[in-house]
mmCIF file of C-alpha atoms and ligand atoms in Angstrom:
data_model
loop_
_atom_site.group_PDB
_atom_site.id
_atom_site.type_symbol
_atom_site.label_atom_id
_atom_site.label_comp_id
_atom_site.label_asym_id
_atom_site.label_seq_id
_atom_site.Cartn_x
_atom_site.Cartn_y
_atom_site.Cartn_z
ATOM 1 C CA MET A 106 -205.285 25.547 -2.389
ATOM 2 C CA ILE A 107 -205.099 22.943 0.434
ATOM 3 C CA LEU A 108 -206.924 19.584 0.689
ATOM 4 C CA THR A 109 -206.542 17.796 4.127
ATOM 5 C CA VAL A 110 -208.069 14.322 4.733
ATOM 6 C CA THR A 111 -209.300 13.019 7.954
ATOM 7 C CA LEU A 112 -210.378 9.190 8.176
ATOM 8 C CA ASN A 113 -211.094 8.846 11.755
ATOM 9 C CA PRO A 114 -212.736 12.171 13.159
ATOM 10 C CA SER A 115 -213.871 12.188 16.561
ATOM 11 C CA MET A 116 -216.415 13.844 19.126
ATOM 12 C CA ASP A 117 -214.345 14.739 21.897
ATOM 13 C CA SER A 118 -215.368 15.138 25.431
ATOM 14 C CA ILE A 119 -213.087 16.747 27.946
ATOM 15 C CA TYR A 120 -214.448 16.147 31.718
ATOM 16 C CA PHE A 121 -212.818 18.211 34.445
ATOM 17 C CA ALA A 122 -213.051 16.185 37.873
ATOM 18 C CA GLU A 123 -211.648 17.040 41.330
ATOM 19 C CA THR A 124 -210.301 13.540 41.617
ATOM 20 C CA PHE A 125 -210.431 10.360 39.055
ATOM 21 C CA ILE A 126 -210.285 7.118 41.105
ATOM 22 C CA LEU A 127 -210.529 3.808 39.131
ATOM 23 C CA GLY A 128 -213.266 1.614 40.201
ATOM 24 C CA GLU A 129 -215.208 4.324 42.013
ATOM 25 C CA MET A 130 -218.211 6.736 41.022
ATOM 26 C CA ASN A 131 -216.424 9.992 39.747
ATOM 27 C CA ARG A 132 -218.755 12.978 39.281
ATOM 28 C CA CYS A 133 -217.698 15.934 37.346
ATOM 29 C CA SER A 134 -218.937 18.970 35.544
ATOM 30 C CA ASN A 135 -220.575 18.961 31.907
ATOM 31 C CA PRO A 136 -217.616 18.140 29.483
ATOM 32 C CA ILE A 137 -216.571 20.664 26.867
ATOM 33 C CA LYS A 138 -217.214 19.169 23.583
ATOM 34 C CA ALA A 139 -215.412 19.505 20.349
ATOM 35 C CA VAL A 140 -214.754 17.992 17.021
ATOM 36 C CA GLY A 141 -211.256 16.092 16.972
ATOM 37 C CA GLY A 142 -209.138 14.816 14.040
ATOM 38 C CA LYS A 143 -205.624 15.756 12.897
ATOM 39 C CA GLY A 144 -206.662 16.750 9.317
ATOM 40 C CA ILE A 145 -209.564 18.963 10.563
ATOM 41 C CA ASN A 146 -207.108 20.852 13.076
ATOM 42 C CA ALA A 147 -204.317 21.184 10.345
ATOM 43 C CA GLY A 148 -207.211 22.524 7.881
ATOM 44 C CA ARG A 149 -208.486 25.030 10.351
ATOM 45 C CA THR A 150 -204.868 26.499 11.282
ATOM 46 C CA ALA A 151 -204.124 26.875 7.401
ATOM 47 C CA ALA A 152 -207.698 28.498 6.760
ATOM 48 C CA ILE A 153 -207.289 30.901 9.715
ATOM 49 C CA LEU A 154 -203.831 32.040 8.126
ATOM 50 C CA GLY A 155 -205.814 32.766 4.932
ATOM 51 C CA SER A 156 -205.415 29.579 2.778
ATOM 52 C CA ASP A 157 -208.211 28.217 0.597
ATOM 53 C CA VAL A 158 -208.888 24.882 2.495
ATOM 54 C CA THR A 159 -211.001 21.963 1.942
ATOM 55 C CA VAL A 160 -211.321 19.746 4.709
ATOM 56 C CA MET A 161 -212.358 15.906 3.724
ATOM 57 C CA SER A 162 -213.858 13.918 6.638
ATOM 58 C CA VAL A 163 -215.259 10.488 6.522
ATOM 59 C CA LEU A 164 -218.208 10.341 8.763
ATOM 60 C CA ALA A 165 -220.608 7.693 10.197
ATOM 61 C CA GLY A 166 -223.749 7.512 12.356
ATOM 62 C CA THR A 167 -225.345 10.206 14.767
ATOM 63 C CA ASN A 168 -221.777 11.332 15.868
ATOM 64 C CA GLY A 169 -220.882 11.873 12.220
ATOM 65 C CA GLU A 170 -224.069 14.003 12.045
ATOM 66 C CA LEU A 171 -222.746 16.128 15.144
ATOM 67 C CA ILE A 172 -219.405 16.414 13.369
ATOM 68 C CA ARG A 173 -220.783 17.558 10.125
ATOM 69 C CA ASN A 174 -222.891 20.223 11.929
ATOM 70 C CA ALA A 175 -219.729 21.624 13.786
ATOM 71 C CA LEU A 176 -217.625 21.543 10.402
ATOM 72 C CA GLU A 177 -220.463 23.451 8.605
ATOM 73 C CA GLN A 178 -220.006 26.462 10.924
ATOM 74 C CA GLU A 179 -216.115 26.593 10.293
ATOM 75 C CA ALA A 180 -214.219 29.010 7.901
ATOM 76 C CA PHE A 181 -212.875 26.203 5.766
ATOM 77 C CA LYS A 182 -214.998 24.108 2.953
ATOM 78 C CA SER A 183 -215.821 20.507 3.727
ATOM 79 C CA VAL A 184 -216.203 17.343 1.842
ATOM 80 C CA PHE A 185 -218.092 14.651 3.722
ATOM 81 C CA ILE A 186 -217.900 10.954 2.714
ATOM 82 C CA PRO A 187 -220.629 9.275 4.709
ATOM 83 C CA ILE A 188 -219.770 5.484 5.617
ATOM 84 C CA PRO A 189 -221.658 2.904 7.656
ATOM 85 C CA GLY A 190 -220.902 2.451 11.422
ATOM 86 C CA GLU A 191 -220.539 5.414 14.143
ATOM 87 C CA SER A 192 -217.709 7.948 14.079
ATOM 88 C CA ARG A 193 -215.716 7.782 17.276
ATOM 89 C CA ASN A 194 -216.056 9.291 20.617
ATOM 90 C CA ALA A 195 -212.803 10.401 22.588
ATOM 91 C CA VAL A 196 -212.964 11.077 26.167
ATOM 92 C CA THR A 197 -210.507 12.997 28.083
ATOM 93 C CA ILE A 198 -210.817 13.116 32.147
ATOM 94 C CA MET A 199 -208.605 15.766 33.724
ATOM 95 C CA ASP A 200 -208.332 15.775 37.483
ATOM 96 C CA ARG A 201 -207.272 18.749 39.741
ATOM 97 C CA GLU A 202 -203.666 17.606 39.450
ATOM 98 C CA LYS A 203 -203.787 17.853 35.721
ATOM 99 C CA ASN A 204 -203.341 14.055 35.420
ATOM 100 C CA GLN A 205 -205.277 13.046 32.093
ATOM 101 C CA THR A 206 -206.954 9.998 31.320
ATOM 102 C CA GLU A 207 -208.199 9.275 27.926
ATOM 103 C CA ILE A 208 -210.343 6.906 26.442
ATOM 104 C CA VAL A 209 -210.552 6.852 22.705
ATOM 105 C CA GLU A 210 -212.642 4.544 20.649
ATOM 106 C CA LEU A 211 -211.252 2.664 17.418
ATOM 107 C CA GLY A 212 -213.834 4.482 15.266
ATOM 108 C CA PRO A 213 -215.538 3.109 12.017
ATOM 109 C CA VAL A 214 -213.606 0.226 10.008
ATOM 110 C CA ILE A 215 -212.017 1.648 7.002
ATOM 111 C CA THR A 216 -212.984 -0.989 4.503
ATOM 112 C CA VAL A 217 -211.472 -1.290 1.091
ATOM 113 C CA GLU A 218 -214.661 0.152 -0.357
ATOM 114 C CA THR A 219 -214.248 3.239 1.897
ATOM 115 C CA ALA A 220 -210.726 3.510 1.206
ATOM 116 C CA GLN A 221 -211.354 3.505 -2.565
ATOM 117 C CA LYS A 222 -214.239 5.950 -2.185
ATOM 118 C CA VAL A 223 -211.851 8.372 -0.295
ATOM 119 C CA LEU A 224 -209.225 7.889 -2.994
ATOM 120 C CA ALA A 225 -211.662 8.742 -5.857
ATOM 121 C CA ASN A 226 -212.927 11.708 -3.931
ATOM 122 C CA VAL A 227 -209.460 13.139 -3.461
ATOM 123 C CA ILE A 228 -208.625 12.609 -7.207
ATOM 124 C CA ASP A 229 -212.128 13.962 -8.398
ATOM 125 C CA PHE A 230 -211.412 16.999 -6.181
ATOM 126 C CA SER A 231 -208.090 17.619 -7.136
ATOM 127 C CA PHE A 232 -208.898 17.459 -10.911
ATOM 128 C CA THR A 233 -211.750 20.137 -10.635
ATOM 129 C CA GLN A 234 -209.176 22.682 -9.159
ATOM 130 C CA GLN A 235 -207.359 25.073 -11.217
ATOM 131 C CA LYS A 236 -203.963 23.795 -9.754
ATOM 132 C CA ARG A 237 -203.216 20.934 -7.966
ATOM 133 C CA PRO A 238 -203.693 21.219 -4.240
ATOM 134 C CA ILE A 239 -201.319 20.409 -1.679
ATOM 135 C CA ILE A 240 -202.772 17.367 0.040
ATOM 136 C CA ALA A 241 -202.377 16.484 3.752
ATOM 137 C CA LEU A 242 -203.163 12.983 4.730
ATOM 138 C CA CYS A 243 -203.537 13.230 8.669
ATOM 139 C CA GLY A 244 -204.042 10.731 11.507
ATOM 140 C CA SER A 245 -205.076 7.051 12.184
ATOM 141 C CA ALA A 246 -207.214 4.890 10.561
ATOM 142 C CA ASN A 247 -209.123 1.994 12.130
ATOM 143 C CA THR A 248 -207.906 -0.415 9.129
ATOM 144 C CA LYS A 249 -206.246 -3.834 8.983
ATOM 145 C CA ASN A 250 -204.799 -2.625 5.804
ATOM 146 C CA GLU A 251 -201.404 -1.166 7.223
ATOM 147 C CA ARG A 252 -200.329 -0.194 3.603
ATOM 148 C CA LEU A 253 -203.396 2.119 3.323
ATOM 149 C CA TYR A 254 -201.333 5.074 3.106
ATOM 150 C CA GLN A 255 -198.510 3.758 0.874
ATOM 151 C CA ASP A 256 -201.265 2.773 -1.491
ATOM 152 C CA TYR A 257 -202.694 6.379 -1.283
ATOM 153 C CA LEU A 258 -199.527 7.853 -2.131
ATOM 154 C CA GLN A 259 -198.824 5.570 -5.157
ATOM 155 C CA GLN A 260 -202.248 6.373 -6.727
ATOM 156 C CA LEU A 261 -202.262 9.874 -5.752
ATOM 157 C CA TYR A 262 -198.739 10.213 -7.573
ATOM 158 C CA GLU A 263 -199.765 8.169 -10.238
ATOM 159 C CA GLN A 264 -202.931 9.829 -11.257
ATOM 160 C CA LEU A 265 -202.203 13.623 -10.306
ATOM 161 C CA GLY A 266 -198.443 13.625 -11.306
ATOM 162 C CA ALA A 267 -195.328 13.574 -9.600
ATOM 163 C CA GLU A 268 -195.182 17.168 -9.074
ATOM 164 C CA VAL A 269 -198.047 16.889 -6.473
ATOM 165 C CA LYS A 270 -197.087 17.742 -2.908
ATOM 166 C CA ILE A 271 -198.596 15.265 -0.308
ATOM 167 C CA LEU A 272 -197.887 15.697 3.103
ATOM 168 C CA THR A 273 -198.270 12.862 5.772
ATOM 169 C CA ASP A 274 -198.860 13.361 9.455
ATOM 170 C CA ILE A 275 -199.147 9.600 10.403
ATOM 171 C CA SER A 276 -197.392 7.442 12.767
ATOM 172 C CA GLY A 277 -196.528 3.766 13.720
ATOM 173 C CA GLN A 278 -196.727 1.084 11.183
ATOM 174 C CA GLN A 279 -198.529 3.281 8.628
ATOM 175 C CA LEU A 280 -195.490 5.555 8.899
ATOM 176 C CA LYS A 281 -192.935 3.044 8.434
ATOM 177 C CA ASN A 282 -194.452 1.255 5.385
ATOM 178 C CA VAL A 283 -194.969 4.420 3.689
ATOM 179 C CA LEU A 284 -191.163 5.205 4.279
ATOM 180 C CA GLN A 285 -190.270 1.688 3.097
ATOM 181 C CA GLY A 286 -192.302 2.176 -0.150
ATOM 182 C CA THR A 287 -190.908 3.269 -3.353
ATOM 183 C CA ILE A 288 -192.895 6.337 -3.616
ATOM 184 C CA LYS A 289 -192.214 8.986 -0.822
ATOM 185 C CA PRO A 290 -194.305 11.682 0.552
ATOM 186 C CA TYR A 291 -192.998 15.261 0.007
ATOM 187 C CA PHE A 292 -193.166 15.875 3.786
ATOM 188 C CA ILE A 293 -193.510 13.871 7.177
ATOM 189 C CA LYS A 294 -193.649 15.215 10.661
ATOM 190 C CA PRO A 295 -193.134 12.784 13.407
ATOM 191 C CA ASN A 296 -192.898 13.889 16.882
ATOM 192 C CA ILE A 297 -189.722 13.017 18.713
ATOM 193 C CA HIS A 298 -191.202 9.942 20.145
ATOM 194 C CA GLU A 299 -192.805 8.840 16.896
ATOM 195 C CA PHE A 300 -189.418 9.456 15.215
ATOM 196 C CA ALA A 301 -187.797 7.230 17.986
ATOM 197 C CA GLU A 302 -190.486 4.553 17.478
ATOM 198 C CA LEU A 303 -189.843 4.632 13.650
ATOM 199 C CA LEU A 304 -186.181 4.046 14.140
ATOM 200 C CA SER A 305 -186.581 1.736 16.979
ATOM 201 C CA LEU A 306 -184.278 3.589 18.999
ATOM 202 C CA SER A 307 -184.392 5.437 22.336
ATOM 203 C CA ILE A 308 -184.143 9.243 21.383
ATOM 204 C CA VAL A 309 -184.294 11.833 23.873
ATOM 205 C CA ASN A 310 -182.879 15.165 22.434
ATOM 206 C CA LYS A 311 -182.432 17.212 19.274
ATOM 207 C CA GLN A 312 -178.870 16.279 18.966
ATOM 208 C CA GLU A 313 -179.743 12.568 18.737
ATOM 209 C CA VAL A 314 -182.387 13.435 16.137
ATOM 210 C CA ILE A 315 -179.824 15.383 14.054
ATOM 211 C CA ARG A 316 -177.439 12.382 14.049
ATOM 212 C CA GLN A 317 -180.216 10.163 12.937
ATOM 213 C CA LEU A 318 -181.441 12.114 9.945
ATOM 214 C CA THR A 319 -178.899 10.528 7.694
ATOM 215 C CA HIS A 320 -180.879 6.777 8.459
ATOM 216 C CA PRO A 321 -181.685 5.076 5.130
ATOM 217 C CA ILE A 322 -185.328 4.860 5.786
ATOM 218 C CA LEU A 323 -185.450 8.762 5.525
ATOM 219 C CA GLN A 324 -183.708 8.879 2.136
ATOM 220 C CA ASP A 325 -185.461 10.736 -0.469
ATOM 221 C CA ILE A 326 -188.269 12.575 1.634
ATOM 222 C CA PRO A 327 -187.627 15.861 0.245
ATOM 223 C CA PHE A 328 -188.974 17.724 3.768
ATOM 224 C CA ILE A 329 -188.833 16.119 7.232
ATOM 225 C CA LEU A 330 -189.611 18.005 10.385
ATOM 226 C CA VAL A 331 -189.077 16.280 13.824
ATOM 227 C CA SER A 332 -191.133 18.246 16.398
ATOM 228 C CA CYS A 333 -189.912 18.252 19.820
ATOM 229 C CA GLY A 334 -192.599 20.055 21.983
ATOM 230 C CA GLY A 335 -191.440 23.075 23.690
ATOM 231 C CA ASP A 336 -187.783 22.171 22.546
ATOM 232 C CA GLY A 337 -188.777 23.383 18.769
ATOM 233 C CA ALA A 338 -187.941 20.997 16.279
ATOM 234 C CA VAL A 339 -185.136 19.760 13.749
ATOM 235 C CA ALA A 340 -185.760 19.907 10.063
ATOM 236 C CA LYS A 341 -184.091 18.528 7.064
ATOM 237 C CA TYR A 342 -185.174 20.020 3.829
ATOM 238 C CA GLN A 343 -183.569 19.140 0.465
ATOM 239 C CA GLY A 344 -180.384 17.879 2.543
ATOM 240 C CA ARG A 345 -180.149 20.982 4.526
ATOM 241 C CA ILE A 346 -180.504 20.484 8.096
ATOM 242 C CA PHE A 347 -182.086 22.974 10.669
ATOM 243 C CA ASP A 348 -182.042 23.215 14.450
ATOM 244 C CA VAL A 349 -185.101 25.210 15.284
ATOM 245 C CA THR A 350 -185.308 27.010 18.685
ATOM 246 C CA ILE A 351 -188.469 28.386 19.901
ATOM 247 C CA PRO A 352 -188.860 30.852 22.752
ATOM 248 C CA ALA A 353 -190.387 29.675 26.286
ATOM 249 C CA ILE A 354 -193.963 30.438 26.440
ATOM 250 C CA ASN A 355 -196.512 29.942 29.215
ATOM 251 C CA SER A 356 -198.286 27.040 27.518
ATOM 252 C CA ILE A 357 -202.081 26.207 28.289
ATOM 253 C CA ASN A 358 -203.002 23.475 26.248
ATOM 254 C CA PRO A 359 -200.286 22.087 23.788
ATOM 255 C CA THR A 360 -202.586 19.111 22.575
ATOM 256 C CA GLY A 361 -202.917 19.577 18.836
ATOM 257 C CA SER A 362 -199.743 21.707 18.322
ATOM 258 C CA GLY A 363 -198.324 19.218 15.914
ATOM 259 C CA ASP A 364 -201.624 19.424 13.864
ATOM 260 C CA ALA A 365 -201.426 23.428 13.810
ATOM 261 C CA THR A 366 -197.634 23.018 12.858
ATOM 262 C CA VAL A 367 -198.664 20.937 9.961
ATOM 263 C CA GLY A 368 -201.538 23.555 8.914
ATOM 264 C CA GLY A 369 -198.613 26.302 9.074
ATOM 265 C CA ILE A 370 -196.332 24.463 7.013
ATOM 266 C CA ALA A 371 -199.032 23.848 4.418
ATOM 267 C CA PHE A 372 -200.079 27.439 4.350
ATOM 268 C CA ALA A 373 -196.271 28.511 3.951
ATOM 269 C CA LEU A 374 -195.851 25.761 1.139
ATOM 270 C CA ASP A 375 -199.200 27.083 -0.638
ATOM 271 C CA GLN A 376 -197.863 30.510 -0.480
ATOM 272 C CA GLY A 377 -194.426 29.313 -1.940
ATOM 273 C CA LEU A 378 -192.303 30.834 0.941
ATOM 274 C CA SER A 379 -188.818 30.038 1.585
ATOM 275 C CA ILE A 380 -187.806 27.145 3.662
ATOM 276 C CA GLU A 381 -186.776 29.487 6.546
ATOM 277 C CA GLU A 382 -190.158 31.201 6.678
ATOM 278 C CA THR A 383 -192.135 27.749 6.131
ATOM 279 C CA LEU A 384 -190.222 26.498 9.321
ATOM 280 C CA ARG A 385 -191.149 29.835 11.398
ATOM 281 C CA TYR A 386 -194.721 29.434 10.155
ATOM 282 C CA GLY A 387 -194.922 26.073 11.685
ATOM 283 C CA MET A 388 -193.414 26.640 14.922
ATOM 284 C CA ALA A 389 -195.622 29.728 15.476
ATOM 285 C CA CYS A 390 -198.602 27.843 14.815
ATOM 286 C CA GLY A 391 -197.860 24.864 17.205
ATOM 287 C CA MET A 392 -196.980 27.599 19.910
ATOM 288 C CA SER A 393 -199.944 29.727 19.030
ATOM 289 C CA ASN A 394 -202.198 26.416 19.603
ATOM 290 C CA ALA A 395 -200.443 25.941 22.944
ATOM 291 C CA LEU A 396 -201.315 29.233 24.010
ATOM 292 C CA GLU A 397 -205.063 28.471 23.626
ATOM 293 C CA GLN A 398 -207.480 26.436 25.565
ATOM 294 C CA ALA A 399 -209.049 25.179 22.703
ATOM 295 C CA VAL A 400 -207.461 22.290 20.308
ATOM 296 C CA GLY A 401 -206.308 23.084 16.891
ATOM 297 C CA TYR A 402 -206.700 26.884 17.138
ATOM 298 C CA VAL A 403 -204.185 29.609 16.389
ATOM 299 C CA SER A 404 -204.322 33.372 16.276
ATOM 300 C CA VAL A 405 -203.034 35.149 13.323
ATOM 301 C CA GLU A 406 -201.916 38.157 15.672
ATOM 302 C CA ASN A 407 -199.934 35.532 17.814
ATOM 303 C CA VAL A 408 -198.516 33.639 14.801
ATOM 304 C CA GLU A 409 -197.097 36.950 13.263
ATOM 305 C CA ALA A 410 -195.576 37.977 16.672
ATOM 306 C CA LEU A 411 -194.086 34.517 17.637
ATOM 307 C CA LYS A 412 -192.523 33.843 14.085
ATOM 308 C CA ASN A 413 -190.112 36.680 14.662
ATOM 309 C CA ASN A 414 -188.754 35.214 17.815
ATOM 310 C CA ILE A 415 -187.847 31.601 16.243
ATOM 311 C CA VAL A 416 -184.087 30.960 15.634
ATOM 312 C CA LEU A 417 -182.905 28.701 12.822
ATOM 313 C CA GLN A 418 -179.340 27.450 12.977
ATOM 314 C CA GLU A 419 -178.319 25.509 9.795
ATOM 315 C CA ILE A 420 -176.083 22.584 10.677
ATOM 316 C CA LYS A 421 -173.325 22.329 8.370
HETATM 317 P P1 ATP B 49 -200.123 16.675 18.775
HETATM 318 O O1 ATP B 49 -199.923 15.374 18.770
HETATM 319 O O2 ATP B 49 -200.723 16.984 20.225
HETATM 320 O O3 ATP B 49 -200.890 17.481 17.916
HETATM 321 P P2 ATP B 49 -197.143 16.585 18.464
HETATM 322 O O4 ATP B 49 -196.729 15.776 19.694
HETATM 323 O O5 ATP B 49 -197.388 15.846 17.187
HETATM 324 O O6 ATP B 49 -198.362 17.229 18.794
HETATM 325 P P3 ATP B 49 -195.162 18.620 19.342
HETATM 326 O O7 ATP B 49 -194.086 18.337 19.013
HETATM 327 O O8 ATP B 49 -195.804 18.666 20.746
HETATM 328 O O9 ATP B 49 -196.099 17.914 18.274
HETATM 329 O O10 ATP B 49 -195.676 20.358 18.957
HETATM 330 C C1 ATP B 49 -195.414 20.910 17.778
HETATM 331 C C2 ATP B 49 -194.759 22.051 17.708
HETATM 332 O O11 ATP B 49 -195.629 22.826 18.466
HETATM 333 C C3 ATP B 49 -193.484 22.484 18.387
HETATM 334 O O12 ATP B 49 -192.448 21.956 17.436
HETATM 335 C C4 ATP B 49 -193.620 23.566 19.047
HETATM 336 O O13 ATP B 49 -193.199 24.707 17.971
HETATM 337 C C5 ATP B 49 -194.819 23.726 19.462
HETATM 338 N N1 ATP B 49 -195.148 23.437 20.824
HETATM 339 C C6 ATP B 49 -195.632 22.231 21.338
HETATM 340 N N2 ATP B 49 -195.640 22.088 22.777
HETATM 341 C C7 ATP B 49 -195.165 23.447 22.864
HETATM 342 C C8 ATP B 49 -194.933 24.090 24.376
HETATM 343 N N3 ATP B 49 -194.938 23.576 25.520
HETATM 344 N N4 ATP B 49 -194.383 25.247 24.350
HETATM 345 C C9 ATP B 49 -193.900 25.817 23.157
HETATM 346 N N5 ATP B 49 -194.322 25.258 22.148
HETATM 347 C C10 ATP B 49 -194.768 24.043 22.034
#
């Protein structure tokens, strides 16, 4: 059983334009529209692989209704938390040179009341399940409370017990605060840029990531995965470090590959697989997502095939 939480889902529009010139009228074809949100993408991935998944989404206004309608068609179960305001739009403009311009709204404010409502829903949901779900807290939130996720971790461990596995896919100050708190998540997945930002260093390759894994801020987190796009990843699990290499693929759209990776990891943890298999699933899901035009989709056939070509080297 997996529960993902998305505090700031979006209605995404991707426009394809011949050219995009600032300050001029730019004409383009009708956009591709899709629902966006890290927890939604991760949940979809785990559900495609066969997990029992519930996706909890905070929704507002007419965009929230559109998102709800789309999520009701999905293979996972949904819990919707309605709040005032308007769920955000995210607009991507892609020109013929493949330059990508993004306009992303902040989204509705997560007030103290909303934050509490979400927490209460997560706890209620967890108590109604036969066994504690794996909980994945994913993505940004429009809040002034930079300790929001830290508070969630504390409350969730207190109420659900220390054995509950909480995965976080967050970045920036929220991640920093979570790691500086006394209660640590079970799993984090910064990409290499987020990892560099977290440590205030300029890190450009996997060797440097490996060197930094002993940084004090990363102590006591059982499972760290630093994803490195087409270069694979570096992982630290219970003190063991792995350099994870993936084969080259003809990537079509890698957006959302990190979310798919989190979905693959959640699936494997839920199945109780070994760390080696868990890493293979995470990588194969990220790659499978990159092979699709759509964001946050994987194919079971591709995942199973790609999984066999992932090389794990344990660093002693
Ligand atoms: P996003 O924020 O778009 O969800 P991310 O930056 O968090 O992504 P990445 O490090 O880009 O995450 O990708 C996660 C995983 O997906 C990688 O470790 C790798 O397995 C796979 N992946 C991503 N990009 C590529 C690519 N171009 N070719 C092959 N695999 C890729």
